[in-house]
mmCIF file of C-alpha atoms in Angstrom:
data_model
loop_
_atom_site.group_PDB
_atom_site.id
_atom_site.type_symbol
_atom_site.label_atom_id
_atom_site.label_comp_id
_atom_site.label_asym_id
_atom_site.label_seq_id
_atom_site.Cartn_x
_atom_site.Cartn_y
_atom_site.Cartn_z
ATOM 1 C CA CYS A 1 57.185 128.239 107.335
ATOM 2 C CA ARG A 2 58.128 124.545 107.260
ATOM 3 C CA SER A 3 56.607 122.331 104.641
ATOM 4 C CA GLU A 4 56.300 118.588 105.053
ATOM 5 C CA MET A 5 57.512 116.228 102.352
ATOM 6 C CA PRO A 6 54.817 113.728 101.434
ATOM 7 C CA PHE A 7 55.903 110.175 102.168
ATOM 8 C CA GLU A 8 55.340 109.212 98.551
ATOM 9 C CA GLU A 9 58.105 111.617 97.460
ATOM 10 C CA VAL A 10 60.790 110.088 99.705
ATOM 11 C CA ASN A 11 63.464 108.325 97.675
ATOM 12 C CA LYS A 12 62.979 104.830 99.061
ATOM 13 C CA ASP A 13 66.058 103.463 97.293
ATOM 14 C CA LEU A 14 68.254 106.127 98.888
ATOM 15 C CA VAL A 15 66.818 105.419 102.347
ATOM 16 C CA ARG A 16 67.410 101.674 101.819
ATOM 17 C CA LYS A 17 71.037 102.287 100.829
ATOM 18 C CA LEU A 18 71.580 104.572 103.798
ATOM 19 C CA ALA A 19 70.265 101.895 106.143
ATOM 20 C CA LEU A 20 72.280 99.104 104.497
ATOM 21 C CA TYR A 21 75.630 100.858 104.378
ATOM 22 C CA SER A 22 75.540 103.062 107.484
ATOM 23 C CA GLN A 23 77.976 100.754 109.292
ATOM 24 C CA GLY A 24 80.632 101.375 106.662
ATOM 25 C CA ASN A 25 83.722 103.512 107.014
ATOM 26 C CA LEU A 26 85.520 104.673 103.880
ATOM 27 C CA ASN A 27 88.901 106.258 104.444
ATOM 28 C CA PRO A 28 88.837 108.621 101.433
ATOM 29 C CA MET A 29 85.535 110.068 102.657
ATOM 30 C CA ALA A 30 86.919 110.390 106.187
ATOM 31 C CA SER A 31 89.967 112.183 104.742
ATOM 32 C CA VAL A 32 87.835 114.749 102.940
ATOM 33 C CA LEU A 33 85.647 115.422 105.967
ATOM 34 C CA GLY A 34 88.665 115.561 108.293
ATOM 35 C CA ALA A 35 90.448 118.034 106.033
ATOM 36 C CA LEU A 36 87.395 120.286 105.909
ATOM 37 C CA ALA A 37 86.968 120.135 109.690
ATOM 38 C CA ALA A 38 90.654 120.937 110.246
ATOM 39 C CA GLN A 39 90.517 123.845 107.799
ATOM 40 C CA GLU A 40 87.461 125.317 109.489
ATOM 41 C CA ALA A 41 88.986 124.825 112.952
ATOM 42 C CA GLN A 42 92.134 126.623 111.832
ATOM 43 C CA LYS A 43 90.042 129.504 110.512
ATOM 44 C CA ALA A 44 88.150 129.744 113.805
ATOM 45 C CA VAL A 45 91.298 129.659 115.954
ATOM 46 C CA THR A 46 93.400 132.087 113.917
ATOM 47 C CA LYS A 47 90.503 134.399 112.967
ATOM 48 C CA ARG A 48 92.428 135.135 109.760
ATOM 49 C CA TYR A 49 90.020 133.750 107.191
ATOM 50 C CA GLN A 50 86.269 133.719 106.786
ATOM 51 C CA PRO A 51 84.693 130.372 107.804
ATOM 52 C CA LEU A 52 82.177 128.653 105.564
ATOM 53 C CA HIS A 53 78.661 129.928 106.151
ATOM 54 C CA GLN A 54 76.780 127.442 104.055
ATOM 55 C CA ILE A 55 75.563 123.900 103.982
ATOM 56 C CA MET A 56 77.946 121.428 102.429
ATOM 57 C CA TYR A 57 76.509 118.331 100.823
ATOM 58 C CA LEU A 58 78.752 115.363 100.114
ATOM 59 C CA ASP A 59 77.691 111.882 99.090
ATOM 60 C CA PHE A 60 79.106 108.839 97.374
ATOM 61 C CA VAL A 61 75.922 107.094 96.282
ATOM 62 C CA GLU A 62 77.305 106.405 92.809
ATOM 63 C CA VAL A 63 79.950 104.007 94.196
ATOM 64 C CA LEU A 64 77.442 101.842 96.064
ATOM 65 C CA PRO A 65 76.443 98.457 94.651
ATOM 66 C CA GLU A 66 73.335 98.628 92.467
ATOM 67 C CA GLU A 67 71.792 95.548 94.057
ATOM 68 C CA PRO A 68 71.980 94.813 97.793
ATOM 69 C CA LEU A 69 74.718 92.367 98.757
ATOM 70 C CA SER A 70 74.013 89.402 101.018
ATOM 71 C CA GLU A 71 74.518 89.673 104.766
ATOM 72 C CA ALA A 72 77.287 87.077 104.522
ATOM 73 C CA GLU A 73 79.093 89.188 101.891
ATOM 74 C CA LEU A 74 78.922 92.293 104.135
ATOM 75 C CA ALA A 75 79.686 90.543 107.443
ATOM 76 C CA PRO A 76 82.838 91.688 109.265
ATOM 77 C CA ILE A 77 85.833 89.352 109.260
ATOM 78 C CA GLY A 78 87.821 91.009 112.058
ATOM 79 C CA SER A 79 90.195 92.900 109.773
ATOM 80 C CA ARG A 80 91.193 96.527 109.454
ATOM 81 C CA TYR A 81 89.077 96.623 106.278
ATOM 82 C CA ASP A 82 85.716 95.733 107.873
ATOM 83 C CA GLY A 83 84.427 99.287 107.296
ATOM 84 C CA GLN A 84 84.900 98.878 103.559
ATOM 85 C CA ILE A 85 83.576 95.333 103.569
ATOM 86 C CA ALA A 86 80.368 96.679 105.177
ATOM 87 C CA VAL A 87 79.876 98.849 102.072
ATOM 88 C CA PHE A 88 81.429 97.006 99.130
ATOM 89 C CA GLY A 89 81.557 93.389 100.336
ATOM 90 C CA LYS A 90 84.309 90.827 100.705
ATOM 91 C CA ALA A 91 84.748 90.181 96.975
ATOM 92 C CA ALA A 92 85.328 93.876 96.264
ATOM 93 C CA GLN A 93 87.820 94.097 99.133
ATOM 94 C CA GLU A 94 89.735 91.164 97.663
ATOM 95 C CA ARG A 95 89.926 93.041 94.350
ATOM 96 C CA ILE A 96 91.211 96.141 96.188
ATOM 97 C CA LEU A 97 93.924 94.060 97.878
ATOM 98 C CA ARG A 98 95.054 92.727 94.468
ATOM 99 C CA GLN A 99 95.204 96.110 92.697
ATOM 100 C CA LYS A 100 98.393 97.033 90.861
ATOM 101 C CA ILE A 101 98.837 100.800 90.721
ATOM 102 C CA PHE A 102 101.427 102.931 88.936
ATOM 103 C CA MET A 103 101.539 106.411 90.420
ATOM 104 C CA VAL A 104 103.431 109.357 88.973
ATOM 105 C CA GLY A 105 104.367 111.969 91.562
ATOM 106 C CA ALA A 106 104.817 111.699 95.325
ATOM 107 C CA GLY A 107 104.117 115.302 96.260
ATOM 108 C CA ALA A 108 101.060 116.638 98.053
ATOM 109 C CA LEU A 109 98.496 114.589 96.094
ATOM 110 C CA GLY A 110 100.759 111.554 95.871
ATOM 111 C CA CYS A 111 101.182 111.523 99.657
ATOM 112 C CA GLU A 112 97.410 111.700 100.131
ATOM 113 C CA TYR A 113 96.814 108.912 97.607
ATOM 114 C CA LEU A 114 99.435 106.666 99.204
ATOM 115 C CA LYS A 115 97.945 107.228 102.669
ATOM 116 C CA ASP A 116 94.466 106.368 101.383
ATOM 117 C CA PHE A 117 95.800 103.329 99.516
ATOM 118 C CA ALA A 118 97.496 102.107 102.708
ATOM 119 C CA MET A 119 94.324 102.556 104.752
ATOM 120 C CA MET A 120 92.156 100.875 102.099
ATOM 121 C CA GLY A 121 94.518 97.933 101.561
ATOM 122 C CA VAL A 122 95.419 98.684 97.951
ATOM 123 C CA GLY A 123 98.369 96.507 96.957
ATOM 124 C CA CYS A 124 98.259 94.467 100.169
ATOM 125 C CA GLY A 125 97.153 91.049 98.946
ATOM 126 C CA GLY A 126 98.962 90.134 95.754
ATOM 127 C CA GLY A 127 98.890 93.633 94.334
ATOM 128 C CA ALA A 128 101.514 96.367 94.472
ATOM 129 C CA ILE A 129 102.010 100.088 94.142
ATOM 130 C CA THR A 130 104.844 101.535 92.104
ATOM 131 C CA GLY A 131 105.484 105.223 92.549
ATOM 132 C CA THR A 132 107.916 107.394 90.657
ATOM 133 C CA ASP A 133 109.099 110.928 91.328
ATOM 134 C CA MET A 134 112.467 112.430 90.380
ATOM 135 C CA ASP A 135 112.122 115.252 92.901
ATOM 136 C CA THR A 136 113.736 115.451 96.321
ATOM 137 C CA ILE A 137 112.139 116.698 99.519
ATOM 138 C CA GLU A 138 112.719 120.349 100.402
ATOM 139 C CA VAL A 139 111.944 122.145 103.655
ATOM 140 C CA SER A 140 109.100 123.991 101.886
ATOM 141 C CA ASN A 141 107.376 120.609 101.259
ATOM 142 C CA LEU A 142 107.063 119.748 104.951
ATOM 143 C CA ASN A 143 103.948 121.822 105.666
ATOM 144 C CA ARG A 144 101.793 120.278 102.916
ATOM 145 C CA GLN A 145 103.244 116.814 102.298
ATOM 146 C CA PHE A 146 102.497 115.129 105.586
ATOM 147 C CA LEU A 147 104.435 111.898 104.984
ATOM 148 C CA PHE A 148 107.696 113.850 105.069
ATOM 149 C CA ARG A 149 109.667 114.967 108.147
ATOM 150 C CA LYS A 150 112.664 117.222 108.581
ATOM 151 C CA LYS A 151 114.992 114.199 108.609
ATOM 152 C CA HIS A 152 113.788 113.381 105.063
ATOM 153 C CA VAL A 153 114.991 116.664 103.507
ATOM 154 C CA ASN A 154 117.121 115.980 100.390
ATOM 155 C CA SER A 155 115.788 112.393 100.113
ATOM 156 C CA TYR A 156 113.794 111.264 97.096
ATOM 157 C CA LYS A 157 110.053 111.883 97.502
ATOM 158 C CA ALA A 158 108.976 108.537 96.029
ATOM 159 C CA ALA A 159 111.303 106.522 98.288
ATOM 160 C CA VAL A 160 110.202 108.253 101.481
ATOM 161 C CA ALA A 161 106.494 108.361 100.590
ATOM 162 C CA CYS A 162 106.408 104.658 99.723
ATOM 163 C CA GLN A 163 108.271 103.757 102.915
ATOM 164 C CA GLN A 164 105.984 105.892 105.085
ATOM 165 C CA ALA A 165 102.873 104.368 103.486
ATOM 166 C CA SER A 166 104.308 100.894 104.081
ATOM 167 C CA ASN A 167 104.825 101.852 107.716
ATOM 168 C CA MET A 168 101.092 102.648 107.930
ATOM 169 C CA ASN A 169 100.221 99.242 106.497
ATOM 170 C CA PRO A 170 103.022 96.655 106.665
ATOM 171 C CA ASN A 171 101.138 94.426 104.179
ATOM 172 C CA MET A 172 101.423 97.070 101.462
ATOM 173 C CA HIS A 173 103.854 96.208 98.664
ATOM 174 C CA THR A 174 105.523 99.333 97.267
ATOM 175 C CA THR A 175 108.323 100.065 94.846
ATOM 176 C CA ALA A 176 109.807 103.549 94.597
ATOM 177 C CA LEU A 177 111.439 104.797 91.408
ATOM 178 C CA GLN A 178 113.161 108.048 90.527
ATOM 179 C CA GLN A 179 112.480 107.844 86.796
ATOM 180 C CA MET A 180 110.971 110.455 84.530
ATOM 181 C CA VAL A 181 107.795 109.369 82.775
ATOM 182 C CA ALA A 182 108.265 110.417 79.174
ATOM 183 C CA PRO A 183 108.355 108.870 75.685
ATOM 184 C CA ALA A 184 112.105 108.262 76.131
ATOM 185 C CA THR A 185 111.507 106.109 79.251
ATOM 186 C CA GLU A 186 108.390 104.337 78.014
ATOM 187 C CA GLY A 187 110.073 100.911 77.974
ATOM 188 C CA LEU A 188 110.933 101.110 81.693
ATOM 189 C CA PHE A 189 107.332 100.951 82.882
ATOM 190 C CA ASP A 190 105.918 97.779 81.309
#
């Protein structure tokens, strides 16, 4: 039995936001959806694990601007960041480009963050990303830390991850360190 939702109960603000920002493309969201699709495809092909048999709901409404931005603010400028501009506007994209990030760890999560930062333009317009990791790449890292290749084994994770992210976006400014983050090294990271 299907019941109809009365028109009065439709969340008009949500529908407005969906219509306004449907042209957008946000790399972190694409990463999450792509990872889920790949995981489910692997399950289906290998028949080793049980696939998801449920509805998955994912939204990002809380990051949307409260008030609608002007058409001029959302208009594409012919850059690789037009998908984000369509959601957050040109002023927000400029702030993203100027971000200065200090990241501890260049393992599985660090690689994912650096890839997303490169695709979003973090540190590409006056900003910078500094990553530190004392660890070196081992063969066992290659299957889950996708920025690393066999030729990188025994190299420092931070150096390779920052270089690979810079290869994805040549405008990205990165600095790789191999320093421990601890009270004894606190003065190094000002």
